[in-house]
PDB file of C-alpha atoms and ligand atoms in Angstrom:
ATOM      1  CA  UNK A   1     146.268 116.389 134.628  1.00 70.00           C
ATOM      2  CA  UNK A   2     142.598 117.295 134.420  1.00 89.00           C
ATOM      3  CA  UNK A   3     140.706 114.223 133.272  1.00 97.00           C
ATOM      4  CA  UNK A   4     137.290 115.882 133.300  1.00 97.00           C
ATOM      5  CA  UNK A   5     136.168 116.559 129.732  1.00 98.00           C
ATOM      6  CA  UNK A   6     135.210 120.216 129.457  1.00 98.00           C
ATOM      7  CA  UNK A   7     131.715 119.713 128.056  1.00 98.00           C
ATOM      8  CA  UNK A   8     130.777 123.308 128.795  1.00 97.00           C
ATOM      9  CA  UNK A   9     133.486 124.547 126.423  1.00 98.00           C
ATOM     10  CA  UNK A  10     132.451 122.084 123.685  1.00 98.00           C
ATOM     11  CA  UNK A  11     128.766 122.968 124.127  1.00 98.00           C
ATOM     12  CA  UNK A  12     129.518 126.705 124.077  1.00 97.00           C
ATOM     13  CA  UNK A  13     131.424 126.465 120.807  1.00 97.00           C
ATOM     14  CA  UNK A  14     128.473 124.660 119.175  1.00 97.00           C
ATOM     15  CA  UNK A  15     126.069 127.200 120.678  1.00 97.00           C
ATOM     16  CA  UNK A  16     128.099 130.015 119.193  1.00 97.00           C
ATOM     17  CA  UNK A  17     127.971 128.452 115.710  1.00 97.00           C
ATOM     18  CA  UNK A  18     124.186 128.016 115.919  1.00 98.00           C
ATOM     19  CA  UNK A  19     123.704 131.572 117.201  1.00 97.00           C
ATOM     20  CA  UNK A  20     125.908 133.040 114.455  1.00 97.00           C
ATOM     21  CA  UNK A  21     124.022 131.146 111.766  1.00 97.00           C
ATOM     22  CA  UNK A  22     120.641 132.295 113.110  1.00 97.00           C
ATOM     23  CA  UNK A  23     121.868 135.903 113.250  1.00 96.00           C
ATOM     24  CA  UNK A  24     123.588 135.893 109.852  1.00 96.00           C
ATOM     25  CA  UNK A  25     120.629 134.381 108.054  1.00 95.00           C
ATOM     26  CA  UNK A  26     118.168 136.570 109.984  1.00 96.00           C
ATOM     27  CA  UNK A  27     115.933 133.600 110.743  1.00 96.00           C
ATOM     28  CA  UNK A  28     113.765 132.803 113.748  1.00 94.00           C
ATOM     29  CA  UNK A  29     113.132 129.031 113.942  1.00 97.00           C
ATOM     30  CA  UNK A  30     110.132 128.084 116.049  1.00 98.00           C
ATOM     31  CA  UNK A  31     110.113 125.145 118.461  1.00 98.00           C
ATOM     32  CA  UNK A  32     106.887 123.943 120.077  1.00 98.00           C
ATOM     33  CA  UNK A  33     107.403 122.060 123.336  1.00 98.00           C
ATOM     34  CA  UNK A  34     104.543 119.937 124.633  1.00 98.00           C
ATOM     35  CA  UNK A  35     104.516 119.055 128.336  1.00 98.00           C
ATOM     36  CA  UNK A  36     101.909 116.701 129.737  1.00 98.00           C
ATOM     37  CA  UNK A  37     101.548 116.968 133.514  1.00 96.00           C
ATOM     38  CA  UNK A  38     103.841 118.681 135.982  1.00 93.00           C
ATOM     39  CA  UNK A  39     106.666 116.159 136.555  1.00 90.00           C
ATOM     40  CA  UNK A  40     109.420 117.979 138.467  1.00 87.00           C
ATOM     41  CA  UNK A  41     112.375 116.674 136.422  1.00 87.00           C
ATOM     42  CA  UNK A  42     110.566 117.323 133.115  1.00 92.00           C
ATOM     43  CA  UNK A  43     109.842 120.912 134.147  1.00 94.00           C
ATOM     44  CA  UNK A  44     113.513 121.388 134.973  1.00 90.00           C
ATOM     45  CA  UNK A  45     114.661 119.950 131.615  1.00 93.00           C
ATOM     46  CA  UNK A  46     112.132 122.105 129.740  1.00 96.00           C
ATOM     47  CA  UNK A  47     113.234 125.266 131.578  1.00 96.00           C
ATOM     48  CA  UNK A  48     116.855 124.528 130.616  1.00 95.00           C
ATOM     49  CA  UNK A  49     115.838 124.073 126.982  1.00 96.00           C
ATOM     50  CA  UNK A  50     113.856 127.338 127.012  1.00 97.00           C
ATOM     51  CA  UNK A  51     116.814 129.206 128.526  1.00 97.00           C
ATOM     52  CA  UNK A  52     119.264 127.989 125.873  1.00 97.00           C
ATOM     53  CA  UNK A  53     116.707 128.477 123.085  1.00 97.00           C
ATOM     54  CA  UNK A  54     116.194 132.101 124.113  1.00 95.00           C
ATOM     55  CA  UNK A  55     119.972 132.692 124.192  1.00 95.00           C
ATOM     56  CA  UNK A  56     120.136 131.372 120.629  1.00 97.00           C
ATOM     57  CA  UNK A  57     117.321 133.534 119.288  1.00 94.00           C
ATOM     58  CA  UNK A  58     114.871 130.678 118.796  1.00 97.00           C
ATOM     59  CA  UNK A  59     111.146 131.190 119.279  1.00 97.00           C
ATOM     60  CA  UNK A  60     109.867 128.689 121.844  1.00 97.00           C
ATOM     61  CA  UNK A  61     106.211 128.005 122.550  1.00 98.00           C
ATOM     62  CA  UNK A  62     105.464 125.895 125.630  1.00 98.00           C
ATOM     63  CA  UNK A  63     102.177 123.967 125.551  1.00 98.00           C
ATOM     64  CA  UNK A  64     101.388 122.827 129.103  1.00 97.00           C
ATOM     65  CA  UNK A  65      98.727 120.148 129.130  1.00 97.00           C
ATOM     66  CA  UNK A  66      96.875 118.520 131.978  1.00 97.00           C
ATOM     67  CA  UNK A  67      97.994 115.059 133.176  1.00 97.00           C
ATOM     68  CA  UNK A  68      94.475 113.847 132.332  1.00 97.00           C
ATOM     69  CA  UNK A  69      94.568 114.728 128.638  1.00 98.00           C
ATOM     70  CA  UNK A  70      93.607 111.736 126.484  1.00 98.00           C
ATOM     71  CA  UNK A  71      95.918 110.212 123.889  1.00 98.00           C
ATOM     72  CA  UNK A  72      93.427 111.232 121.191  1.00 98.00           C
ATOM     73  CA  UNK A  73      93.507 114.895 122.332  1.00 98.00           C
ATOM     74  CA  UNK A  74      97.300 114.873 122.383  1.00 98.00           C
ATOM     75  CA  UNK A  75      97.419 113.367 118.881  1.00 98.00           C
ATOM     76  CA  UNK A  76      95.055 116.089 117.658  1.00 98.00           C
ATOM     77  CA  UNK A  77      97.318 118.816 119.048  1.00 98.00           C
ATOM     78  CA  UNK A  78     100.377 117.219 117.428  1.00 98.00           C
ATOM     79  CA  UNK A  79      98.524 117.093 114.099  1.00 98.00           C
ATOM     80  CA  UNK A  80      97.777 120.842 114.387  1.00 98.00           C
ATOM     81  CA  UNK A  81     101.484 121.537 114.957  1.00 98.00           C
ATOM     82  CA  UNK A  82     102.434 119.226 112.071  1.00 98.00           C
ATOM     83  CA  UNK A  83     100.106 121.180 109.763  1.00 98.00           C
ATOM     84  CA  UNK A  84     101.215 124.629 110.914  1.00 98.00           C
ATOM     85  CA  UNK A  85     103.898 125.986 108.534  1.00 97.00           C
ATOM     86  CA  UNK A  86     105.038 128.465 111.224  1.00 97.00           C
ATOM     87  CA  UNK A  87     106.214 125.555 113.401  1.00 98.00           C
ATOM     88  CA  UNK A  88     109.658 124.185 112.556  1.00 98.00           C
ATOM     89  CA  UNK A  89     110.191 121.774 115.422  1.00 98.00           C
ATOM     90  CA  UNK A  90     108.020 119.762 117.801  1.00 98.00           C
ATOM     91  CA  UNK A  91     109.177 118.191 121.048  1.00 98.00           C
ATOM     92  CA  UNK A  92     106.956 116.130 123.325  1.00 98.00           C
ATOM     93  CA  UNK A  93     108.716 115.910 126.685  1.00 97.00           C
ATOM     94  CA  UNK A  94     109.041 112.336 127.948  1.00 96.00           C
ATOM     95  CA  UNK A  95     108.048 110.517 130.097  1.00 95.00           C
ATOM     96  CA  UNK A  96     104.317 110.656 129.415  1.00 97.00           C
ATOM     97  CA  UNK A  97     101.555 109.563 131.814  1.00 96.00           C
ATOM     98  CA  UNK A  98     100.898 105.800 131.777  1.00 96.00           C
ATOM     99  CA  UNK A  99      97.669 106.027 129.743  1.00 98.00           C
ATOM    100  CA  UNK A 100      99.557 107.532 126.777  1.00 98.00           C
ATOM    101  CA  UNK A 101     101.694 105.263 124.593  1.00 98.00           C
ATOM    102  CA  UNK A 102     104.988 107.068 123.816  1.00 97.00           C
ATOM    103  CA  UNK A 103     105.647 105.038 120.637  1.00 97.00           C
ATOM    104  CA  UNK A 104     102.347 106.238 119.129  1.00 98.00           C
ATOM    105  CA  UNK A 105     103.105 109.844 120.060  1.00 98.00           C
ATOM    106  CA  UNK A 106     106.643 109.708 118.659  1.00 98.00           C
ATOM    107  CA  UNK A 107     105.385 108.315 115.348  1.00 98.00           C
ATOM    108  CA  UNK A 108     102.630 110.937 115.160  1.00 98.00           C
ATOM    109  CA  UNK A 109     105.147 113.786 114.992  1.00 98.00           C
ATOM    110  CA  UNK A 110     106.007 114.714 111.403  1.00 98.00           C
ATOM    111  CA  UNK A 111     109.594 113.502 111.105  1.00 98.00           C
ATOM    112  CA  UNK A 112     110.444 116.714 109.265  1.00 98.00           C
ATOM    113  CA  UNK A 113     109.714 118.521 112.551  1.00 98.00           C
ATOM    114  CA  UNK A 114     111.083 115.914 114.972  1.00 98.00           C
ATOM    115  CA  UNK A 115     113.867 117.743 116.862  1.00 98.00           C
ATOM    116  CA  UNK A 116     114.434 114.808 119.198  1.00 97.00           C
ATOM    117  CA  UNK A 117     115.162 112.489 116.271  1.00 97.00           C
ATOM    118  CA  UNK A 118     113.147 109.686 117.913  1.00 98.00           C
ATOM    119  CA  UNK A 119     110.902 108.984 114.909  1.00 98.00           C
ATOM    120  CA  UNK A 120     111.564 105.552 113.321  1.00 98.00           C
ATOM    121  CA  UNK A 121     112.498 107.390 110.093  1.00 98.00           C
ATOM    122  CA  UNK A 122     115.483 109.031 111.790  1.00 98.00           C
ATOM    123  CA  UNK A 123     116.390 105.994 113.906  1.00 98.00           C
ATOM    124  CA  UNK A 124     116.285 103.788 110.792  1.00 98.00           C
ATOM    125  CA  UNK A 125     118.529 106.171 108.879  1.00 98.00           C
ATOM    126  CA  UNK A 126     121.047 106.162 111.719  1.00 98.00           C
ATOM    127  CA  UNK A 127     120.864 102.358 111.810  1.00 98.00           C
ATOM    128  CA  UNK A 128     121.808 102.091 108.113  1.00 98.00           C
ATOM    129  CA  UNK A 129     124.591 104.679 108.486  1.00 98.00           C
ATOM    130  CA  UNK A 130     122.816 107.384 106.510  1.00 98.00           C
ATOM    131  CA  UNK A 131     121.920 109.689 109.410  1.00 97.00           C
ATOM    132  CA  UNK A 132     119.512 112.613 109.122  1.00 95.00           C
ATOM    133  CA  UNK A 133     118.376 113.919 112.505  1.00 98.00           C
ATOM    134  CA  UNK A 134     120.318 112.097 115.210  1.00 98.00           C
ATOM    135  CA  UNK A 135     118.748 111.810 118.691  1.00 98.00           C
ATOM    136  CA  UNK A 136     120.112 114.738 120.676  1.00 97.00           C
ATOM    137  CA  UNK A 137     121.940 112.799 123.410  1.00 97.00           C
ATOM    138  CA  UNK A 138     123.629 110.571 120.843  1.00 98.00           C
ATOM    139  CA  UNK A 139     124.568 113.666 118.820  1.00 98.00           C
ATOM    140  CA  UNK A 140     125.979 115.202 122.014  1.00 98.00           C
ATOM    141  CA  UNK A 141     128.100 112.102 122.551  1.00 98.00           C
ATOM    142  CA  UNK A 142     129.406 112.275 118.972  1.00 98.00           C
ATOM    143  CA  UNK A 143     130.423 115.914 119.522  1.00 98.00           C
ATOM    144  CA  UNK A 144     132.420 114.891 122.589  1.00 98.00           C
ATOM    145  CA  UNK A 145     134.098 111.991 120.775  1.00 98.00           C
ATOM    146  CA  UNK A 146     135.029 114.389 117.952  1.00 98.00           C
ATOM    147  CA  UNK A 147     136.338 116.992 120.396  1.00 98.00           C
ATOM    148  CA  UNK A 148     138.622 114.505 122.172  1.00 98.00           C
ATOM    149  CA  UNK A 149     139.648 113.148 118.746  1.00 98.00           C
ATOM    150  CA  UNK A 150     139.013 109.541 119.637  1.00 98.00           C
ATOM    151  CA  UNK A 151     139.403 107.203 116.669  1.00 98.00           C
ATOM    152  CA  UNK A 152     136.584 104.701 117.153  1.00 98.00           C
ATOM    153  CA  UNK A 153     137.725 102.244 114.496  1.00 98.00           C
ATOM    154  CA  UNK A 154     138.653  98.947 116.186  1.00 98.00           C
ATOM    155  CA  UNK A 155     138.229 100.085 119.770  1.00 98.00           C
ATOM    156  CA  UNK A 156     136.354  98.025 122.358  1.00 98.00           C
ATOM    157  CA  UNK A 157     133.318  99.974 123.518  1.00 98.00           C
ATOM    158  CA  UNK A 158     130.731  99.089 126.129  1.00 98.00           C
ATOM    159  CA  UNK A 159     127.326 100.790 126.183  1.00 99.00           C
ATOM    160  CA  UNK A 160     125.268 100.276 129.331  1.00 98.00           C
ATOM    161  CA  UNK A 161     121.575 100.923 128.668  1.00 98.00           C
ATOM    162  CA  UNK A 162     119.702 100.039 125.490  1.00 98.00           C
ATOM    163  CA  UNK A 163     116.716 102.375 125.338  1.00 97.00           C
ATOM    164  CA  UNK A 164     115.440 103.372 121.892  1.00 96.00           C
ATOM    165  CA  UNK A 165     116.164 107.037 122.577  1.00 96.00           C
ATOM    166  CA  UNK A 166     119.619 106.930 124.201  1.00 97.00           C
ATOM    167  CA  UNK A 167     121.456 103.578 124.295  1.00 98.00           C
ATOM    168  CA  UNK A 168     120.511 102.057 120.932  1.00 98.00           C
ATOM    169  CA  UNK A 169     121.238 105.177 118.822  1.00 98.00           C
ATOM    170  CA  UNK A 170     124.696 105.386 120.450  1.00 98.00           C
ATOM    171  CA  UNK A 171     125.297 101.695 119.736  1.00 98.00           C
ATOM    172  CA  UNK A 172     124.375 102.251 116.054  1.00 98.00           C
ATOM    173  CA  UNK A 173     126.699 105.229 115.824  1.00 98.00           C
ATOM    174  CA  UNK A 174     129.627 103.293 117.331  1.00 98.00           C
ATOM    175  CA  UNK A 175     129.021 100.290 115.069  1.00 98.00           C
ATOM    176  CA  UNK A 176     128.917 102.586 112.038  1.00 98.00           C
ATOM    177  CA  UNK A 177     132.361 103.840 113.083  1.00 98.00           C
ATOM    178  CA  UNK A 178     133.662 100.238 113.270  1.00 98.00           C
ATOM    179  CA  UNK A 179     134.003  99.998 117.030  1.00 98.00           C
ATOM    180  CA  UNK A 180     133.441  96.563 118.602  1.00 98.00           C
ATOM    181  CA  UNK A 181     130.483  97.171 120.873  1.00 98.00           C
ATOM    182  CA  UNK A 182     129.085  95.222 123.815  1.00 98.00           C
ATOM    183  CA  UNK A 183     125.643  96.309 124.920  1.00 98.00           C
ATOM    184  CA  UNK A 184     124.615  95.757 128.529  1.00 98.00           C
ATOM    185  CA  UNK A 185     121.318  96.148 130.322  1.00 98.00           C
ATOM    186  CA  UNK A 186     119.602  95.203 133.566  1.00 98.00           C
ATOM    187  CA  UNK A 187     119.606  91.605 132.346  1.00 98.00           C
ATOM    188  CA  UNK A 188     123.386  91.468 131.964  1.00 98.00           C
ATOM    189  CA  UNK A 189     124.697  88.841 134.386  1.00 98.00           C
ATOM    190  CA  UNK A 190     128.215  90.092 134.933  1.00 98.00           C
ATOM    191  CA  UNK A 191     128.546  93.762 133.998  1.00 98.00           C
ATOM    192  CA  UNK A 192     132.219  94.122 134.917  1.00 98.00           C
ATOM    193  CA  UNK A 193     133.127  91.330 132.511  1.00 98.00           C
ATOM    194  CA  UNK A 194     132.218  93.804 129.745  1.00 98.00           C
ATOM    195  CA  UNK A 195     133.321  97.088 131.292  1.00 98.00           C
ATOM    196  CA  UNK A 196     136.777  95.752 132.242  1.00 98.00           C
ATOM    197  CA  UNK A 197     137.480  95.024 128.604  1.00 98.00           C
ATOM    198  CA  UNK A 198     136.345  98.421 127.254  1.00 98.00           C
ATOM    199  CA  UNK A 199     138.470 101.325 126.018  1.00 98.00           C
ATOM    200  CA  UNK A 200     135.297 103.413 125.943  1.00 98.00           C
ATOM    201  CA  UNK A 201     132.389 103.019 128.372  1.00 98.00           C
ATOM    202  CA  UNK A 202     129.159 104.924 127.788  1.00 98.00           C
ATOM    203  CA  UNK A 203     126.719 104.631 130.679  1.00 98.00           C
ATOM    204  CA  UNK A 204     123.036 105.440 130.186  1.00 98.00           C
ATOM    205  CA  UNK A 205     121.288 103.405 132.841  1.00 98.00           C
ATOM    206  CA  UNK A 206     119.976 105.813 135.457  1.00 96.00           C
ATOM    207  CA  UNK A 207     121.573 103.801 138.281  1.00 97.00           C
ATOM    208  CA  UNK A 208     123.828 105.783 140.643  1.00 96.00           C
ATOM    209  CA  UNK A 209     127.327 104.336 141.288  1.00 97.00           C
ATOM    210  CA  UNK A 210     126.712 101.554 138.773  1.00 98.00           C
ATOM    211  CA  UNK A 211     130.296 101.613 137.485  1.00 98.00           C
ATOM    212  CA  UNK A 212     133.224 101.968 139.870  1.00 98.00           C
ATOM    213  CA  UNK A 213     137.011 101.855 140.016  1.00 97.00           C
ATOM    214  CA  UNK A 214     137.169  98.041 140.147  1.00 98.00           C
ATOM    215  CA  UNK A 215     135.130  97.657 136.969  1.00 98.00           C
ATOM    216  CA  UNK A 216     137.161  99.737 134.523  1.00 98.00           C
ATOM    217  CA  UNK A 217     140.260  99.233 132.421  1.00 98.00           C
ATOM    218  CA  UNK A 218     143.328 101.435 132.870  1.00 98.00           C
ATOM    219  CA  UNK A 219     143.282 104.491 130.563  1.00 98.00           C
ATOM    220  CA  UNK A 220     139.661 104.003 129.570  1.00 98.00           C
ATOM    221  CA  UNK A 221     137.350 106.870 128.615  1.00 98.00           C
ATOM    222  CA  UNK A 222     133.989 107.049 130.364  1.00 98.00           C
ATOM    223  CA  UNK A 223     131.011 109.096 129.210  1.00 98.00           C
ATOM    224  CA  UNK A 224     128.334 109.263 131.893  1.00 98.00           C
ATOM    225  CA  UNK A 225     124.849 110.016 130.608  1.00 97.00           C
ATOM    226  CA  UNK A 226     122.885 108.985 133.712  1.00 96.00           C
ATOM    227  CA  UNK A 227     120.994 111.565 135.726  1.00 94.00           C
ATOM    228  CA  UNK A 228     120.023 110.573 139.250  1.00 93.00           C
ATOM    229  CA  UNK A 229     119.078 112.329 142.432  1.00 89.00           C
ATOM    230  CA  UNK A 230     121.122 111.079 145.385  1.00 84.00           C
ATOM    231  CA  UNK A 231     120.929 112.712 148.818  1.00 87.00           C
ATOM    232  CA  UNK A 232     119.407 115.820 147.253  1.00 88.00           C
ATOM    233  CA  UNK A 233     122.199 116.128 144.680  1.00 92.00           C
ATOM    234  CA  UNK A 234     122.300 115.359 140.958  1.00 92.00           C
ATOM    235  CA  UNK A 235     124.720 112.521 140.160  1.00 95.00           C
ATOM    236  CA  UNK A 236     125.484 110.291 137.230  1.00 96.00           C
ATOM    237  CA  UNK A 237     125.942 106.519 136.989  1.00 97.00           C
ATOM    238  CA  UNK A 238     129.699 106.585 137.587  1.00 98.00           C
ATOM    239  CA  UNK A 239     131.092 106.293 141.116  1.00 97.00           C
ATOM    240  CA  UNK A 240     133.719 109.028 141.102  1.00 97.00           C
ATOM    241  CA  UNK A 241     136.704 108.467 143.400  1.00 96.00           C
ATOM    242  CA  UNK A 242     140.359 109.521 143.410  1.00 97.00           C
ATOM    243  CA  UNK A 243     141.342 105.940 142.592  1.00 97.00           C
ATOM    244  CA  UNK A 244     139.001 105.910 139.610  1.00 98.00           C
ATOM    245  CA  UNK A 245     140.262 109.249 138.314  1.00 97.00           C
ATOM    246  CA  UNK A 246     143.881 108.096 138.620  1.00 97.00           C
ATOM    247  CA  UNK A 247     143.109 104.939 136.676  1.00 98.00           C
ATOM    248  CA  UNK A 248     141.116 106.266 133.727  1.00 98.00           C
ATOM    249  CA  UNK A 249     142.035 108.640 130.909  1.00 98.00           C
ATOM    250  CA  UNK A 250     138.990 110.916 130.629  1.00 98.00           C
ATOM    251  CA  UNK A 251     135.406 111.182 131.902  1.00 98.00           C
ATOM    252  CA  UNK A 252     132.390 113.441 131.685  1.00 98.00           C
ATOM    253  CA  UNK A 253     130.993 114.941 134.911  1.00 97.00           C
ATOM    254  CA  UNK A 254     127.365 115.054 136.033  1.00 96.00           C
ATOM    255  CA  UNK A 255     126.055 117.738 136.185  1.00 95.00           C
ATOM    256  CA  UNK A 256     127.840 119.870 133.593  1.00 96.00           C
ATOM    257  CA  UNK A 257     128.463 117.025 131.156  1.00 97.00           C
ATOM    258  CA  UNK A 258     126.358 115.254 128.547  1.00 97.00           C
ATOM    259  CA  UNK A 259     123.246 117.181 129.613  1.00 95.00           C
ATOM    260  CA  UNK A 260     124.741 120.396 128.189  1.00 96.00           C
ATOM    261  CA  UNK A 261     125.587 118.584 124.956  1.00 97.00           C
ATOM    262  CA  UNK A 262     122.074 117.172 124.611  1.00 97.00           C
ATOM    263  CA  UNK A 263     120.485 120.625 124.775  1.00 97.00           C
ATOM    264  CA  UNK A 264     122.750 122.251 122.182  1.00 97.00           C
ATOM    265  CA  UNK A 265     122.349 119.229 119.894  1.00 98.00           C
ATOM    266  CA  UNK A 266     118.608 119.643 120.110  1.00 98.00           C
ATOM    267  CA  UNK A 267     118.903 123.176 118.721  1.00 98.00           C
ATOM    268  CA  UNK A 268     121.364 121.999 116.096  1.00 98.00           C
ATOM    269  CA  UNK A 269     118.649 119.537 115.028  1.00 98.00           C
ATOM    270  CA  UNK A 270     116.077 122.363 114.965  1.00 98.00           C
ATOM    271  CA  UNK A 271     118.292 124.469 112.726  1.00 98.00           C
ATOM    272  CA  UNK A 272     118.873 121.543 110.357  1.00 97.00           C
ATOM    273  CA  UNK A 273     115.143 120.845 110.180  1.00 98.00           C
ATOM    274  CA  UNK A 274     114.478 124.532 109.505  1.00 97.00           C
ATOM    275  CA  UNK A 275     116.975 124.504 106.624  1.00 96.00           C
ATOM    276  CA  UNK A 276     115.502 121.332 105.103  1.00 95.00           C
ATOM    277  CA  UNK A 277     111.967 122.714 105.363  1.00 96.00           C
ATOM    278  CA  UNK A 278     112.969 125.965 103.680  1.00 92.00           C
ATOM    279  CA  UNK A 279     114.868 124.217 100.890  1.00 85.00           C
ATOM    280  CA  UNK A 280     111.632 122.487  99.918  1.00 65.00           C
ATOM    281  CA  UNK A 281     109.632 125.731  99.663  1.00 63.00           C
TER     282      UNK A 281
HETATM  283  P1  NAD B   1     115.554 103.931 130.274  1.00 55.70           P
HETATM  284  O1  NAD B   1     115.039 103.696 131.650  1.00 55.70           O
HETATM  285  O2  NAD B   1     114.634 103.953 129.126  1.00 55.70           O
HETATM  286  O3  NAD B   1     116.685 102.841 129.958  1.00 55.70           O
HETATM  287  C1  NAD B   1     117.637 102.481 130.906  1.00 55.70           C
HETATM  288  C2  NAD B   1     118.502 101.368 130.364  1.00 55.70           C
HETATM  289  O4  NAD B   1     119.500 101.084 131.329  1.00 55.70           O
HETATM  290  C3  NAD B   1     117.732 100.045 130.146  1.00 55.70           C
HETATM  291  O5  NAD B   1     118.193  99.433 128.956  1.00 55.70           O
HETATM  292  C4  NAD B   1     118.099  99.213 131.382  1.00 55.70           C
HETATM  293  O6  NAD B   1     118.075  97.820 131.122  1.00 55.70           O
HETATM  294  C5  NAD B   1     119.506  99.709 131.676  1.00 55.70           C
HETATM  295  N1  NAD B   1     119.822  99.585 133.098  1.00 55.70           N
HETATM  296  C6  NAD B   1     119.125 100.110 134.143  1.00 55.70           C
HETATM  297  N2  NAD B   1     119.691  99.744 135.305  1.00 55.70           N
HETATM  298  C7  NAD B   1     120.763  98.974 134.985  1.00 55.70           C
HETATM  299  C8  NAD B   1     121.726  98.271 135.743  1.00 55.70           C
HETATM  300  N3  NAD B   1     121.687  98.272 137.075  1.00 55.70           N
HETATM  301  N4  NAD B   1     122.694  97.586 135.081  1.00 55.70           N
HETATM  302  C9  NAD B   1     122.733  97.564 133.733  1.00 55.70           C
HETATM  303  N5  NAD B   1     121.828  98.206 132.960  1.00 55.70           N
HETATM  304  C10 NAD B   1     120.857  98.899 133.576  1.00 55.70           C
HETATM  305  O7  NAD B   1     116.379 105.302 130.375  1.00 55.70           O
HETATM  306  P2  NAD B   1     116.934 106.289 129.227  1.00 55.70           P
HETATM  307  O8  NAD B   1     115.869 107.192 128.758  1.00 55.70           O
HETATM  308  O9  NAD B   1     117.723 105.506 128.241  1.00 55.70           O
HETATM  309  O10 NAD B   1     117.938 107.174 130.111  1.00 55.70           O
HETATM  310  C11 NAD B   1     119.031 106.578 130.769  1.00 55.70           C
HETATM  311  C12 NAD B   1     119.627 107.557 131.756  1.00 55.70           C
HETATM  312  O11 NAD B   1     120.139 108.673 131.025  1.00 55.70           O
HETATM  313  C13 NAD B   1     118.652 108.143 132.767  1.00 55.70           C
HETATM  314  O12 NAD B   1     119.325 108.389 133.963  1.00 55.70           O
HETATM  315  C14 NAD B   1     118.230 109.458 132.132  1.00 55.70           C
HETATM  316  O13 NAD B   1     117.816 110.408 133.096  1.00 55.70           O
HETATM  317  C15 NAD B   1     119.544 109.876 131.505  1.00 55.70           C
HETATM  318  N6  NAD B   1     119.429 110.784 130.361  1.00 55.70           N
HETATM  319  C16 NAD B   1     120.302 111.809 130.350  1.00 55.70           C
HETATM  320  C17 NAD B   1     120.304 112.667 129.287  1.00 55.70           C
HETATM  321  C18 NAD B   1     121.287 113.775 129.269  1.00 55.70           C
HETATM  322  O14 NAD B   1     121.155 114.662 128.467  1.00 55.70           O
HETATM  323  N7  NAD B   1     122.317 113.728 130.126  1.00 55.70           N
HETATM  324  C19 NAD B   1     119.392 112.512 128.242  1.00 55.70           C
HETATM  325  C20 NAD B   1     118.515 111.427 128.271  1.00 55.70           C
HETATM  326  C21 NAD B   1     118.558 110.546 129.349  1.00 55.70           C
END
């Protein structure tokens, strides 16, 4: 039995829906991507987003800024995009150089144009179970959970990683669905104590081979969000082995897993923002 969740198939079906809607309504949503510096991984992520955006018929404008840009200059550019009615979505690629405070940048983006869903407005709404724009990776995870028809009510879930943009939104989502959730981080003393008890493990740590065969419960489902470079190859946070695959029920691969879901969810967010903006006109 194939235990690898076919994320490509799930992502493609969402892509198709977005593309059809854009074609049927004859619209051309515009996404502005802001890149500060030339970080290799960021460039790769942005290129993937541009490729999918073009397939979907979205207009993408890439603003490449020097690493030395000041926070004030970046805020000014964001304000221009906020004020421009032709712009439907704004994405500032993270991470930013050390002299720029990401929290200030995230809050400066008009939440009506925030495709990432990182603005406190959106995070707060998710927290109180009245979601608007859900952070793309979390949205991608929810699509997978829907596709595998996992009833979250009453299950034991373990989320490893508690960042504001990945781990915490997923924790909120799971709590809203009445799962019992343990949240682990670098400070957790005995990680396997939590993972061994979990029906669902979601790993977003960025630590290769963090979770292995010995640490998981039989028939558990593992969603691996981590992206690492190990010996020149992209890997996740899960140590894949035959023993692990025999023991668990389902897992997502890296690459070809959550990353695909994150990108399509980003464009789903863009389309939803576009529709909200045009309802108001
Ligand atoms: P982050 O660095 O902001 O947060 C990492 C979290 O993991 C922290 O809470 C930290 O305490 C925890 N952690 C780190 N090492 C740990 C360990 N050894 N044991 C337990 N907890 C540990 O990172 P982030 O932005 O939340 O991203 C997490 C990972 O997900 C990264 O690898 C990132 O590249 C990846 N990511 C993937 C996608 C995707 O689409 N697949 C999207 C966003 C992020």
